Every structure is written in C-alpha cells, then in structure tokens.
Coordinates of C-alpha atoms and ligand atoms in Angstrom, one line a residue:
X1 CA 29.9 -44.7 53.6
X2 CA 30.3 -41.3 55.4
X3 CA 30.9 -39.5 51.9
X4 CA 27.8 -40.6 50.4
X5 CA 25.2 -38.2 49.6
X6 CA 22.1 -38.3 52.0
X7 CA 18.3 -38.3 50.2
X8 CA 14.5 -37.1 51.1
X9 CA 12.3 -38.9 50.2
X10 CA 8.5 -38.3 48.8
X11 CA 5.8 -37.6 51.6
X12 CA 2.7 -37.8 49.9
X13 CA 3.9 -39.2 47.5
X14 CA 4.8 -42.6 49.2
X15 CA 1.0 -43.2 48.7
X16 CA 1.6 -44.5 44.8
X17 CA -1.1 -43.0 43.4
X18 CA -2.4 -39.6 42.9
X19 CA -5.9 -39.9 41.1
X20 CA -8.4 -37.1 40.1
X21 CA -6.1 -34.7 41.7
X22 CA -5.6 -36.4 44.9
X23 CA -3.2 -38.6 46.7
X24 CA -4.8 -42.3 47.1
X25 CA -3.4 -45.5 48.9
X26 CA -4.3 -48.2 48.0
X27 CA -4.5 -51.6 49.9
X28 CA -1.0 -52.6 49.5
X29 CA 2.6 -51.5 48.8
X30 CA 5.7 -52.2 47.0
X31 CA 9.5 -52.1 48.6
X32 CA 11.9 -49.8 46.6
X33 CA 14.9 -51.0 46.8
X34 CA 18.4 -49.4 46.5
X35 CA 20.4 -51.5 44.3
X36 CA 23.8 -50.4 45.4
X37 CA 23.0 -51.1 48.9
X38 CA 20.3 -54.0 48.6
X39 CA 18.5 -52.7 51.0
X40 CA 14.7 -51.2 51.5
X41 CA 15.0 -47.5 50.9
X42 CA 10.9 -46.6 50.5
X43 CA 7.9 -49.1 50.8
X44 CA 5.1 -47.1 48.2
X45 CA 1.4 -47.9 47.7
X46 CA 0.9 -50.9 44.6
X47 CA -2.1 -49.7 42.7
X48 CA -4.3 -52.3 40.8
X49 CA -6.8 -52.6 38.4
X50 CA -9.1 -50.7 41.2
X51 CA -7.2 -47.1 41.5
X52 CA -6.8 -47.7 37.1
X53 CA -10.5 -47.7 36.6
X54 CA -10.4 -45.0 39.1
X55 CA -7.8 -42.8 37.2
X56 CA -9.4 -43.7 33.8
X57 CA -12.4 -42.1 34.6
X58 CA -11.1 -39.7 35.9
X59 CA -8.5 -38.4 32.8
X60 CA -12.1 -39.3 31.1
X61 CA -13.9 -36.5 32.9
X62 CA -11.2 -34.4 32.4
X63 CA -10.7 -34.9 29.0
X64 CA -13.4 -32.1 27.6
X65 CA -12.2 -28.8 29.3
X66 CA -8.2 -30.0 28.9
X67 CA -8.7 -30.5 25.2
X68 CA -10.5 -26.9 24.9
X69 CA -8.1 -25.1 26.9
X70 CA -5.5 -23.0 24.4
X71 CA -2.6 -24.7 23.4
X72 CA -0.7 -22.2 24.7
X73 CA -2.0 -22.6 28.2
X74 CA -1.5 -26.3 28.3
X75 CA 1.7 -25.6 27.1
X76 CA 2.8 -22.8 30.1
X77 CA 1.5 -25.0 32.8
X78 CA 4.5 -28.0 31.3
X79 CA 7.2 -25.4 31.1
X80 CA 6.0 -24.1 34.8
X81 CA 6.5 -27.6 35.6
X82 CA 9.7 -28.1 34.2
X83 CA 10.5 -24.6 36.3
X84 CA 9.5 -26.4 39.1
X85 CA 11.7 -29.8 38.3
X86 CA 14.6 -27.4 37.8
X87 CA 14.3 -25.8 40.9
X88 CA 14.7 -29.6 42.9
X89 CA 17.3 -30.6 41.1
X90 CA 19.5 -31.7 43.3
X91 CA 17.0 -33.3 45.3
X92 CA 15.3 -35.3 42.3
X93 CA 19.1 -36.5 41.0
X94 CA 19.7 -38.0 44.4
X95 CA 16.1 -39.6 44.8
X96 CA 16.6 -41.2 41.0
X97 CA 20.3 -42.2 41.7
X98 CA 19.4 -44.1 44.9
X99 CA 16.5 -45.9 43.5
X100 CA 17.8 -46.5 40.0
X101 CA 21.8 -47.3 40.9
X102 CA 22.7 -44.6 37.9
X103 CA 25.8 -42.3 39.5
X104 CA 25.1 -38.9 40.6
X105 CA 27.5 -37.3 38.5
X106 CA 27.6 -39.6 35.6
X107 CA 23.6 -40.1 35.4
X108 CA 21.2 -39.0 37.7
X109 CA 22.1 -35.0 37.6
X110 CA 21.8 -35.1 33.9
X111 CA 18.9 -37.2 33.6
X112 CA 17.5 -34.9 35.8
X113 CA 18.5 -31.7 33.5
X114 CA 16.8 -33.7 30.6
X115 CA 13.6 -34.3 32.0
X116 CA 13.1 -30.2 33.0
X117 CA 14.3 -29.4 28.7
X118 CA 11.9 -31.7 27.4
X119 CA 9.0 -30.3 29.7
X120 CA 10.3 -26.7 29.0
X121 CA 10.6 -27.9 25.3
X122 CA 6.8 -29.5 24.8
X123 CA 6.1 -26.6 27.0
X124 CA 7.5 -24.1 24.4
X125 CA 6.1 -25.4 21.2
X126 CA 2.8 -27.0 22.3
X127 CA 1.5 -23.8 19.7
X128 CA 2.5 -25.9 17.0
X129 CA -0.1 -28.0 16.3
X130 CA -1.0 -26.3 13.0
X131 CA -3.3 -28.2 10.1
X132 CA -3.6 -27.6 6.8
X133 CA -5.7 -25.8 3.8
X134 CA -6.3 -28.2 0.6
X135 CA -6.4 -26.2 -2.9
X136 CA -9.8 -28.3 -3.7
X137 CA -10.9 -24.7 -5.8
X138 CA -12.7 -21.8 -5.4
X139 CA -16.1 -23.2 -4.2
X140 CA -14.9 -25.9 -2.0
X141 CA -13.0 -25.3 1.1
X142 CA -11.5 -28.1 2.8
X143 CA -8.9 -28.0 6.0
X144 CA -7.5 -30.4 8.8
X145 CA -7.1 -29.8 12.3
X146 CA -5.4 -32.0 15.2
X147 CA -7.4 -33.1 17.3
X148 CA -6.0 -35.2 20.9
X149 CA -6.7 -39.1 20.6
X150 CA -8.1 -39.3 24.2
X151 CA -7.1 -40.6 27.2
X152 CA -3.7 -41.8 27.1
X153 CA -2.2 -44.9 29.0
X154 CA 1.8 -44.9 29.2
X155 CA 3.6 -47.4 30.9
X156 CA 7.3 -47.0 31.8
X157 CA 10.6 -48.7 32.5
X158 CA 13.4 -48.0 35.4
X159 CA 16.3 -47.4 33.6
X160 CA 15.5 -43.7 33.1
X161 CA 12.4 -43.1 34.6
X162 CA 12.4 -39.5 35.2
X163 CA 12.9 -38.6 31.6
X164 CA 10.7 -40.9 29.8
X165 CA 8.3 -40.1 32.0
X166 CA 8.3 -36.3 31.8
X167 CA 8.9 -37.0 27.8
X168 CA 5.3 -39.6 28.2
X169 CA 3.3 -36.1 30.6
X170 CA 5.2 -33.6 28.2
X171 CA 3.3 -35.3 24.6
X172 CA -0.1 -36.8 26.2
X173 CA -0.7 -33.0 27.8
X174 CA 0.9 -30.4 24.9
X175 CA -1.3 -32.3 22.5
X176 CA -4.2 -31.9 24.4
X177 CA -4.8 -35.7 25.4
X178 CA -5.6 -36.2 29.4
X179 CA -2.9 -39.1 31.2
X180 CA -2.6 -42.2 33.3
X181 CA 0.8 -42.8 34.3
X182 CA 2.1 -46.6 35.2
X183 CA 5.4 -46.2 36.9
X184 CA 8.3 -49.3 36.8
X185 CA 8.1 -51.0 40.2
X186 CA 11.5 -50.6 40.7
X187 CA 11.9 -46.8 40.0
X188 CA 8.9 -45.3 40.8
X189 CA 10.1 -42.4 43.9
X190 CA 11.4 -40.0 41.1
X191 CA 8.3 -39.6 39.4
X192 CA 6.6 -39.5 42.7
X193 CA 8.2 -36.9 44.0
X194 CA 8.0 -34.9 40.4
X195 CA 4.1 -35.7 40.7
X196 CA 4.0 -34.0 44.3
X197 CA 5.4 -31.1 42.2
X198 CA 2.2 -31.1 39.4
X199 CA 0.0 -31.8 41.8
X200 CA -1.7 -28.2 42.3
X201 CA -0.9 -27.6 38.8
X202 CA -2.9 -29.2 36.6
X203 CA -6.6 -29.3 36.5
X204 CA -7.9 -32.2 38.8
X205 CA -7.5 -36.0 36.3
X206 CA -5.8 -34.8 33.9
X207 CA -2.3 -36.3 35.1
X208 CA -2.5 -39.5 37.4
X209 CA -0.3 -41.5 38.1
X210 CA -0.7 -45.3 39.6
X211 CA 2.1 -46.9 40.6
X212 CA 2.4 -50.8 40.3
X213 CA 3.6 -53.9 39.0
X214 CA 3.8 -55.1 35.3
X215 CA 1.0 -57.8 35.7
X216 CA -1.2 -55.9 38.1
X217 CA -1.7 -52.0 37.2
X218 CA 0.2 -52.2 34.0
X219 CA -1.9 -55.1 33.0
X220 CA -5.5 -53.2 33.8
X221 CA -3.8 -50.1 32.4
X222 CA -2.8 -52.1 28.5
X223 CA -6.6 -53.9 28.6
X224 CA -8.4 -50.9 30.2
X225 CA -11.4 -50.4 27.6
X226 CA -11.7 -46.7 27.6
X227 CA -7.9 -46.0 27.2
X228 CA -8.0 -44.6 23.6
X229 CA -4.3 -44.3 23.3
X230 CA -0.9 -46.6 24.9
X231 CA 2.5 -45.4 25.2
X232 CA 4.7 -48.0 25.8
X233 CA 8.6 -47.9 26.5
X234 CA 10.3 -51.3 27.9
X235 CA 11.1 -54.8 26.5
X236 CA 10.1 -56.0 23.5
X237 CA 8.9 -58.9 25.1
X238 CA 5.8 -57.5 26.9
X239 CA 5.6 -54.5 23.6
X240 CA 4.5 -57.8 21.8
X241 CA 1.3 -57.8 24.5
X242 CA 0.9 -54.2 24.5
X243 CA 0.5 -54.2 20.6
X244 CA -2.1 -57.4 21.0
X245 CA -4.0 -55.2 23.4
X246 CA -4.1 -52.4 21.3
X247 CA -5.1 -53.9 18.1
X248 CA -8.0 -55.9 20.2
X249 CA -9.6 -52.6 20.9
X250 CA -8.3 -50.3 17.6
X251 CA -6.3 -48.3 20.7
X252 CA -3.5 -46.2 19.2
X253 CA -0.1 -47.3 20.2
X254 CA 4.1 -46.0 20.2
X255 CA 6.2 -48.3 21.2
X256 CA 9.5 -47.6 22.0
X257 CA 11.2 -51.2 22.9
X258 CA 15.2 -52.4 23.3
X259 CA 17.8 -52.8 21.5
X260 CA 21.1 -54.7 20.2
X261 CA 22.9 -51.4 18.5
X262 CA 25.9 -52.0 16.3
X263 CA 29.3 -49.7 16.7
X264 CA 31.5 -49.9 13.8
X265 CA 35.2 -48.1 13.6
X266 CA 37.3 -47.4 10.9
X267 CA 40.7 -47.2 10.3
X268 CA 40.9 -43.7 10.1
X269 CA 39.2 -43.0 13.3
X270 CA 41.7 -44.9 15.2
X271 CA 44.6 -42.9 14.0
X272 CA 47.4 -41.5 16.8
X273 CA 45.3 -37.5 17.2
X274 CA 41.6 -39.4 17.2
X275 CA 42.1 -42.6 19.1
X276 CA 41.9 -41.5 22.8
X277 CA 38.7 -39.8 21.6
X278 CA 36.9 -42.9 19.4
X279 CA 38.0 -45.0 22.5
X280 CA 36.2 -42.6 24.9
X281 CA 32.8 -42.0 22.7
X282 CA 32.7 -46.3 21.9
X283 CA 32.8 -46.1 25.8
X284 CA 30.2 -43.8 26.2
X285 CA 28.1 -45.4 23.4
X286 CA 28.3 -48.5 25.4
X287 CA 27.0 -46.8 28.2
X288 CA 29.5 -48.5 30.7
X289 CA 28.3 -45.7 32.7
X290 CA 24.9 -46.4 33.2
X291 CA 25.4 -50.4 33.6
X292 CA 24.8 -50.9 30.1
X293 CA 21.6 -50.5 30.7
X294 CA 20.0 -48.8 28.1
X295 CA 18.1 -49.2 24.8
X296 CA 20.7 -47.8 22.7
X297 CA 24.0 -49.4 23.9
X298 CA 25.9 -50.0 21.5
X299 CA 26.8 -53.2 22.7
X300 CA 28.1 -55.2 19.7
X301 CA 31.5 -53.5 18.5
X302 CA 33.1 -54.0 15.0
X303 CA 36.3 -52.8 14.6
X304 CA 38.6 -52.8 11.4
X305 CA 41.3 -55.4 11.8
X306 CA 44.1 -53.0 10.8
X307 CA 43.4 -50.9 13.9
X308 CA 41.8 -54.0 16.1
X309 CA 45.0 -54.2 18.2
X310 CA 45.1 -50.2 19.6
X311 CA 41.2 -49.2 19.4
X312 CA 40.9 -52.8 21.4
X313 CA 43.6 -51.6 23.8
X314 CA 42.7 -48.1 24.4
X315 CA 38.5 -48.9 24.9
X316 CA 40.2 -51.6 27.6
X317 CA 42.0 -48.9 29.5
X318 CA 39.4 -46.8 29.4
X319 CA 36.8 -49.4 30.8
X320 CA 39.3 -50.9 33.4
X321 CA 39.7 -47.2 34.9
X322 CA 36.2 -46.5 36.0
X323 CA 35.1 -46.2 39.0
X324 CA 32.3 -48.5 40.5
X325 CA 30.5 -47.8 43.3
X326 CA 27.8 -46.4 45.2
X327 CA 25.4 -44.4 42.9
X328 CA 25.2 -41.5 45.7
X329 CA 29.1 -41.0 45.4
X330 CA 30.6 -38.0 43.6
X331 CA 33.7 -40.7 42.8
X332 CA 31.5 -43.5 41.4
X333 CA 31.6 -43.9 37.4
X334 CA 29.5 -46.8 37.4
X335 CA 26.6 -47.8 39.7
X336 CA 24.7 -50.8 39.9
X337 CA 22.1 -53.5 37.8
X338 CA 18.4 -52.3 39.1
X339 CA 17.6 -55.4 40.7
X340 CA 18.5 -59.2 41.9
X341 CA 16.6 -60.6 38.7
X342 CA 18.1 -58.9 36.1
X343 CA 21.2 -59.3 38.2
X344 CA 21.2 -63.1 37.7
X345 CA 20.2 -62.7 33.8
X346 CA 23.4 -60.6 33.3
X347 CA 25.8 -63.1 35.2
X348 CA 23.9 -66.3 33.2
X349 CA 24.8 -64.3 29.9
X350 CA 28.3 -63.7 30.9
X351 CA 28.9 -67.4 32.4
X352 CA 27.1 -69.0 29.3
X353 CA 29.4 -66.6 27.2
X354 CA 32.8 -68.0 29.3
X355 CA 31.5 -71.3 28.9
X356 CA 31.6 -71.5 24.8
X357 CA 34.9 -70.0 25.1
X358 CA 34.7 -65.9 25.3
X359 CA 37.7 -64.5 25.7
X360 CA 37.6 -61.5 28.3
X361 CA 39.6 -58.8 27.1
X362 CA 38.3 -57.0 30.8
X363 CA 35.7 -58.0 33.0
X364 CA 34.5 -61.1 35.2
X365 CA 31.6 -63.4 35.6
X366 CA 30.1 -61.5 38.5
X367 CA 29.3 -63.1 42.1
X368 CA 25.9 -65.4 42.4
X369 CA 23.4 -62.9 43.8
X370 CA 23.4 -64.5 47.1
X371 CA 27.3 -63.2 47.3
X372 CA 27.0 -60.4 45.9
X373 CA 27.3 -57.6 48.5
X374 CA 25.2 -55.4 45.6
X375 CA 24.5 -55.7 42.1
X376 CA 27.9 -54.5 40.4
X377 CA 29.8 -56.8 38.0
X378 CA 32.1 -54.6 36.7
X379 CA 32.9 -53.5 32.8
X380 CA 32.9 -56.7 30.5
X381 CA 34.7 -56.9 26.7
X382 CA 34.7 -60.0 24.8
X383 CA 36.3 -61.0 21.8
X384 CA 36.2 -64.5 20.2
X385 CA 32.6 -64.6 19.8
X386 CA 30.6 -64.9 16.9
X387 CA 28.0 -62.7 15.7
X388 CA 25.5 -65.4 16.3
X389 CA 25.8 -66.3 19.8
X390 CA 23.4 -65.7 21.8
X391 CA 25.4 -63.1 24.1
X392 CA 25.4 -61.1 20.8
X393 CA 21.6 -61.3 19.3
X394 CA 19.7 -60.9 22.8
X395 CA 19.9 -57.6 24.5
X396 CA 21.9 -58.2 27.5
X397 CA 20.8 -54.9 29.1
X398 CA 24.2 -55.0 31.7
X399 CA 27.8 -53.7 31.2
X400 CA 29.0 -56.6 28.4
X401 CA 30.6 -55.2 24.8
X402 CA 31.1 -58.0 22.4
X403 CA 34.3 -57.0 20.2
X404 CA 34.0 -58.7 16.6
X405 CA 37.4 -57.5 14.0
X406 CA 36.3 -56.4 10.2
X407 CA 37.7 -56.2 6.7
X408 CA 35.0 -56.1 4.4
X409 CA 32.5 -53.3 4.5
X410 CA 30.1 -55.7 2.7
X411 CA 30.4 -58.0 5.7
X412 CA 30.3 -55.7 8.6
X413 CA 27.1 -54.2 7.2
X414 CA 25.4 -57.3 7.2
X415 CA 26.6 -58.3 10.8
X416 CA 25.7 -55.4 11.6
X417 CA 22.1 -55.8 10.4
X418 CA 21.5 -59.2 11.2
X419 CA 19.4 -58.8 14.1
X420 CA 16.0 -58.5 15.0
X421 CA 16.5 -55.4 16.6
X422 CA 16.8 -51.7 15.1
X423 CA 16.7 -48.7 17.6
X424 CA 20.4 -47.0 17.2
X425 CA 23.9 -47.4 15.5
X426 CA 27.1 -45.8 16.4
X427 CA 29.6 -45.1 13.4
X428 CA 33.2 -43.9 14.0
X429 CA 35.0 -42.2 10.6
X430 CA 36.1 -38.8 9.2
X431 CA 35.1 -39.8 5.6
X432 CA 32.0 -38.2 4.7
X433 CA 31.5 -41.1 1.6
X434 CA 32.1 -43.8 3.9
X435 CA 29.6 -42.1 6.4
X436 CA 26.9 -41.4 4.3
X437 CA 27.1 -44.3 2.5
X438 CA 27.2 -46.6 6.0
X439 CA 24.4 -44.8 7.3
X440 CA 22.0 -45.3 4.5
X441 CA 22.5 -49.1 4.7
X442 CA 22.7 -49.4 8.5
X443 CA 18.9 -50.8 9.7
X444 CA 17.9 -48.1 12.5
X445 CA 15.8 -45.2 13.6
X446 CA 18.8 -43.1 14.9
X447 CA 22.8 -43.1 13.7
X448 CA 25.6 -41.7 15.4
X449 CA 28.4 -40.7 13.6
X450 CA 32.0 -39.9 15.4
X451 CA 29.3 -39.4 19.1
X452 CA 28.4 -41.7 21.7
X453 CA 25.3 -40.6 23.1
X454 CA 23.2 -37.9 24.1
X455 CA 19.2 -37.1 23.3
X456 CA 18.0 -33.6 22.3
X457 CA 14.0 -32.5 22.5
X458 CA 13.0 -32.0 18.7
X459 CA 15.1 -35.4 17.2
X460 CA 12.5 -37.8 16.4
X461 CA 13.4 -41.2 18.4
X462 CA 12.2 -44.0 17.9
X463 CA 13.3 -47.7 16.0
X464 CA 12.5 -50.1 13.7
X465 CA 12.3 -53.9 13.5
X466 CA 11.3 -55.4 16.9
X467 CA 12.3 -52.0 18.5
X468 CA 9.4 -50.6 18.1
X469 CA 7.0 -48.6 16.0
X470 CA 6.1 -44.8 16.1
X471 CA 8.5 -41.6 17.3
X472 CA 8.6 -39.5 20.2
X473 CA 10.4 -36.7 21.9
X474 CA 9.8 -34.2 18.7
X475 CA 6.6 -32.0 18.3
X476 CA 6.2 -33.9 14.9
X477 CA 6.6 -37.1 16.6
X478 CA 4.0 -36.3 19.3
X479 CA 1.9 -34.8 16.7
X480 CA 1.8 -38.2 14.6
X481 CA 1.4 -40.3 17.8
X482 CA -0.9 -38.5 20.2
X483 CA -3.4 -36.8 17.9
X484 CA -5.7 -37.6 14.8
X485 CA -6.4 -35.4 12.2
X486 CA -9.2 -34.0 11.4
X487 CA -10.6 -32.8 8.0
X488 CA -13.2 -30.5 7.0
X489 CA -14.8 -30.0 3.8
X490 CA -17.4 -26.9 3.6
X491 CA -19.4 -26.5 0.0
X492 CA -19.2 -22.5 -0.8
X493 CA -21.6 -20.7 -2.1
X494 CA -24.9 -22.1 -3.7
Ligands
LIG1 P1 9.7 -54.2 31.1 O1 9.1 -54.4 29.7 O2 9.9 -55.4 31.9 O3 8.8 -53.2 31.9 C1 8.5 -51.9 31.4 C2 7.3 -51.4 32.1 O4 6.2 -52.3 31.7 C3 7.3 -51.5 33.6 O5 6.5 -50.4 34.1 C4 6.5 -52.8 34.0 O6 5.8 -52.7 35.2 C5 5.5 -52.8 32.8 N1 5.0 -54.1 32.5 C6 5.6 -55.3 32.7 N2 4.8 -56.3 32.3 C7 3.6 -55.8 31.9 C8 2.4 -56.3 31.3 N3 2.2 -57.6 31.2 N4 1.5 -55.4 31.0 C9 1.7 -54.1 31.1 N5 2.8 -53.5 31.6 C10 3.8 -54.4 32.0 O7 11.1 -53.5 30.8 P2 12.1 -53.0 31.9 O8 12.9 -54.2 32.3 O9 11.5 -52.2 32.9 O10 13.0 -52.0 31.0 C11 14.1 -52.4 30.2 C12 13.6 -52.5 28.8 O11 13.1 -51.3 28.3 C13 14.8 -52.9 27.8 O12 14.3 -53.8 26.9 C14 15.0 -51.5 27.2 O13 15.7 -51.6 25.9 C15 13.7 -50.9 27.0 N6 13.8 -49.5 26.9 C16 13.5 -48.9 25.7 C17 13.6 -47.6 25.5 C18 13.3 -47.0 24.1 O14 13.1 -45.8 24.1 N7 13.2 -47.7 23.0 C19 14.0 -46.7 26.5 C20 14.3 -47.3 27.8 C21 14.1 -48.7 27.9

C-alpha cells in the first residue's frame, strides 16, 4: 500500500451544504466510503428537505440580479472557475478516484480535465444566446429572446460526478438560471471540494449545493414547489419519478438516464492491420476501465461470425491483461464497483447468468460481499447467451460484455434494437455504405463509428427510449433545456 497516492480532503466542505453563499451543517452526516479499501474515508453533513427549502429560496432571491447580469459576465465567472478547477487538478483527481474507485490514470485525471473544458466551454460561449427577427412585414415587428426558466434543481449520480456536475453548474448558470445542486451519496467530496473553490465566486444563492440521500434531499429537491426546472442524470428507474414530479407541477425537465448500448463489428474491421485496434476501442467502449460503469457501455457485443474466432480472442487478451487494483495506484487499469449494494447486484447478474448456462470466455462470479476484501470482480465476457436474457436487456452497470456472433445485417439490427433503452451505439467498419446505412437504423442519441469513447463540449448528448429525453453538454442543448423563449410582437407606426 506504500505506493498508493495520498489525498486531502475538503475542510469546509465536509459540512455538505453550502447555501446562500455559506457553509451549513446540518443535523446529520453521511460516511463516504472508499470502495477499493471499504473503509470510511470522509463522514459529510446529509441535508434534508430543511437545508432544500433553505437553498430554494435562496437561488429564488438570487434569481433577479443573476438573470440581468450580461451574459458575458456570467459566462467569465464559469471559465474563472474552470481556471480554478484546472489549477487543483491533481488534488481533485485523487479526491474523485478515492471516493469513486475510478483509477487515477485511467479515470479520475481525465474526468478531472473534462469537468474544467466544459466550464471553460459554457464559460466561452455563454454570449450565444441569440433570438430571432420574424419577416411579419414592414409595419409589424416581431422577435424572440431567451429568457432562463428559473431556479434549477439537478440531481446527480456517482459514477462521474465531477463532470456531470460542472456540465449541470456550467448550463443552469451560462443560461442565466440560479442552481441547487443534489450530490450522489456516494460521491459527493469531489464536488465539495470544487464548491469550496466557487464559493467566493459567485453572487451569494446562486450555486448551492445540498448534499444527501436519494429519498431525503433528492426527494424534497424533485417535489420542491418552487423549483421551475429538474435536471436529472441516474437510473431510469427513479427518472420515471422525476418525470411524475415534473409533470405534477408543469416543471421543465432533461433527463439523462442508463443505458444497454449495442457494439457491432464487421468483417472488415477485424482484418490482420485493424484487429489489435477494433479489439482495444470494443474494450474501451466497454468501459472495462471504469468498471463498466457507465451509461454508454457498450455492453452487448455483436460480432460477424466470419471474424467471431480472432475479434473474440484478441478483446479476451486485451481484458485478461488489465490491471485491477487500487484506484489511487499509477499501475491500476481497473478500480472498483462504488459500493456493497451495487456490488451484490453485479455478482447476482453474473451468478444468474452462470446458472442458465453462460459460457465465460474471461471473468468469474465475484466473492459474496462479505468475502470480498473490496468491490473488484474482474473483467467478465460471455458468450452463449441469448439476446433476451435478462443479463442482456437490464443494464448491469459492472464490468460484464455479453458476446452474441452475426450473419445477417437484418438480424443484428434488430438485436441490436430490441431494447428498451437508447443512449449510445458503437459501430466498427471501414465502409462508409455500411456505416451510414447502420447508423441511420441503429435506435440512439449518439453513434460511434471505428471509436470507443470520449465526450466533447458542443456534441449534443443525450438518448432516446427509456434513456431519457432532452440534450445537454452543447450550447444548443442547454439553450433548448434551460431557457424559454420569448416573443415579442410591436405594431409600427399608426
Ligand atoms: P440513481 O438513479 O440511483 O441515483 C442518481 C441520483 O439520484 C443520486 O444523487 C441519488 O441520490 C438520487 N436519487 C435517488 N433516488 C431518488 C429519489 N427518489 N428522488 C430524487 N433523487 C433520487 O443512479 P446511480 O446509481 O447513482 O447512477 C447510475 C445510473 O445513472 C445508471 O443507470 C446510469 O446509466 C445513469 N447515468 C446516466 C448518464 C447519462 O448521461 N445518461 C450518466 C451517468 C449515469
């Protein structure tokens, strides 16, 4: 354990919540946990519905003189914050790896690097927020503005907290809209520490943050009657109640849910000069790296049958060599699940999966929790499944690929769409028919073609289906989602 890299934790911001410009503890806490350790790295205050009617009201009063500040001002202060993000780097990375069980140097550095562009980026074009002249004729003349929705209510997950959560500040604020920020209760010290670095920056309640759990602060936060706008990323399982508490009020809502993507290889991807590569980018598209746990994983593979044997073989060797271990080691490839819960739900999916018959091309049922010395099962194919087992339609959000061989593009298309999900799709070929014509009838809100991964400020992102609804990340995304239009008609002359 000598090698492993040593963290600081939050001072202030231990106290959970930072309200109307000010630090605020409330009653109670909530352990952080370090899943690659199991063990207690941070206890931090657990807001309720108390310090959410606090911050409301105050992102409320703070609403007026926010909106009418120049865009381009709002906009300076984000970039100075993403300055400021920049300039702890290291520090951040460290914090978010030990709390979240992403590597340093797979994960956490770049998360890190992602969540200072898109502050710099919303920081950059927060000016664009143009509206529009309508050609009604000389004597009428009619134009829109944007106008910010309100206050803004966004609620988070763990699995890469720092940058949906500067992505969540970055759109609520360019836009004009005052926040109220619900950490995951899992991940929350990244975000803390990134709020001690806003905290003399913006004008007192117009970011707060109030950490929580799901059902206590994340509950007042959904139901909270003056919260004009929610922004939701997590399961699709409590979007469902997000979108009921919405629609019970007429609240705006995104809502950026999970997924169950589809990767789909072709022959001439797999041949002798591109097969180490496909292997390495269906890897990365997996996100073996990050425990599988993300929205966009693309989890369920379909591979040609006339190139099965060596894309199978090569995506094995590839998987078997990585590294897992501790998150704060420069060695580690792979870190750890986030927690003992999710922990168990991974190994009942893999066990269930062994149990019909799986074959395990690599990988293991992992340890019961109570053996488990921490919350690493280690890189799982499996072939010999079919496309409607439950290990393939539910979104196992751990390190498990399902394998499934093609020869009919008719076929694979529809596998590939038969789900209730919709978020991403990977596609692996050179030939720019077969591309285009895959990508127009693949069901998703982002497609990969020949690339595994990675998330630019300015590409809309968002899915379909039960993945979600709306786009963010993109200045016409934010536009859409965190401000109304406004049109006004003006009679000229007599
Ligand atoms: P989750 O839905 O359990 O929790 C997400 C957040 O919602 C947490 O902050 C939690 O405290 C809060 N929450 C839980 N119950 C709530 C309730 N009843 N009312 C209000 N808030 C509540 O999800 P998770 O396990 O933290 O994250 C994993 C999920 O997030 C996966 O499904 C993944 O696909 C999804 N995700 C989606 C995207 C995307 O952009 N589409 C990105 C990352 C993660």
């Amino acid at each position: 354990m000598t090698d492993l890299l040593p963290i600081s934790l939050p001072t202030l911001g231990l106290a959970g919540c930072f309200i109307d410009g000010a630090w605020h503890t409330p009653g109670s806490t909530l352990e952080v946990e370090n899943p690659c350790r199991r063990e207690v790295i941070a206890e931090v205050g657990r807001g309720g519905a108390v310090e959410i009617d606090l911050a409301v009201a105050a992102a409320r009063r703070a609403l007026p003189a926010w909106r009418s500040l120049p865009a381009s001002q709002r906009g300076a202060l984000l970039s100075e914050l993403g300055r400021r993000l920049t300039e702890h780097h290291e520090e951040v990375a460290r914090l978010l790896a030990a709390e979240t069980g992403n590597t340093i140097r797979t994960q956490s550095r770049g998360e890190t690097s992602g969540a200072a562009s898109v502050l710099s980026y919303f920081g950059g074009v927060a000016v664009e927020q143009k509206g529009e002249v309508l050609p009604f004729g000389s004597d009428l003349f009619s134009y829109s503005t944007r106008e910010p929705i309100g206050v803004v209510g966004s609620i988070i997950p763990w699995n890469s907290p720092l940058q949906l959560g500067c992505g969540k500040i970055a759109m609520a604020l360019s836009t004009g809209n005052t926040l109220v920020l619900k950490p995951a209760e899992d991940a929350p010290l990244a975000i803390l520490r990134l709020t001690e670095l806003a905290a003399d920056l913006f004008p007192p309640g117009v970011f707060n943050v109030v950490t929580g759990v799901g059902a206590g602060a994340g509950a007042a936060l959904a139901a909270h009657p003056n919260v004009d706008k929610l922004s939701f990323t997590g399961s699709s399982e409590v979007g469902f109640g997000i979108a009921r508490n919405a629609a019970e009020r007429m609240a705006h809502a995104t809502l950026e849910l999970g997924g169950k993507s589809p990767c789909i290889v072709f022959p001439d991807a797999a041949t002798e000069d591109r097969l180490d590569t496909t292997a390495q980018r269906i890897i990365n598209a997996m996100r073996f790296a990050r425990q599988g746990q993300s929205c966009t994983a693309g989890s369920r593979l379909f591979v040609h049958e006339d190139v099965w044997e060596p894309v199978m073989a090569k995506v094995v060797e590839i998987a078997e060599a990585m590294v897992v271990g501790d998150a704060l080691d420069e060695r580690t490839d792979m870190g750890a699940i986030i927690n003992a819960k999710r922990y168990d739900a991974v190994r009942t999916y893999i066990g269930q999966a062994e149990e019909a018959g799986a074959e395990f091309l690599t990988g293991a049922t992992p340890l019961p929790v109570g053996d488990a010395p921490s919350f690493q099962p280690v890189p799982t194919i499996l072939a010999g499944v079919d496309n409607d087992w439950r290990i393939n339609r539910e979104e196992v959000f751990g390190p498990v690929m399902v394998a499934i061989p093609w020869t009919n593009e008719a076929e694979v298309i529809a596998m590939a769409n038969d789900t209730h999900y919709g978020l991403a799709a990977y596609i692996f070929s050179h030939d720019v028919d077969t591309v285009m014509r895959i990508s127009r009838a693949l069901e998703a809100g982002w497609i990969w073609i020949n690339e595994g991964g990675g998330q630019i400020p300015g590409m809309s992102y968002g899915g379909i289906k039960q993945s979600g609804m709306g786009r963010e990340y993109s200045i016409e995304g934010a536009l859409e989602a965190y401000t109304t239009r406004k049109s006004v008609t003006m009679r000229l002359g007599t």
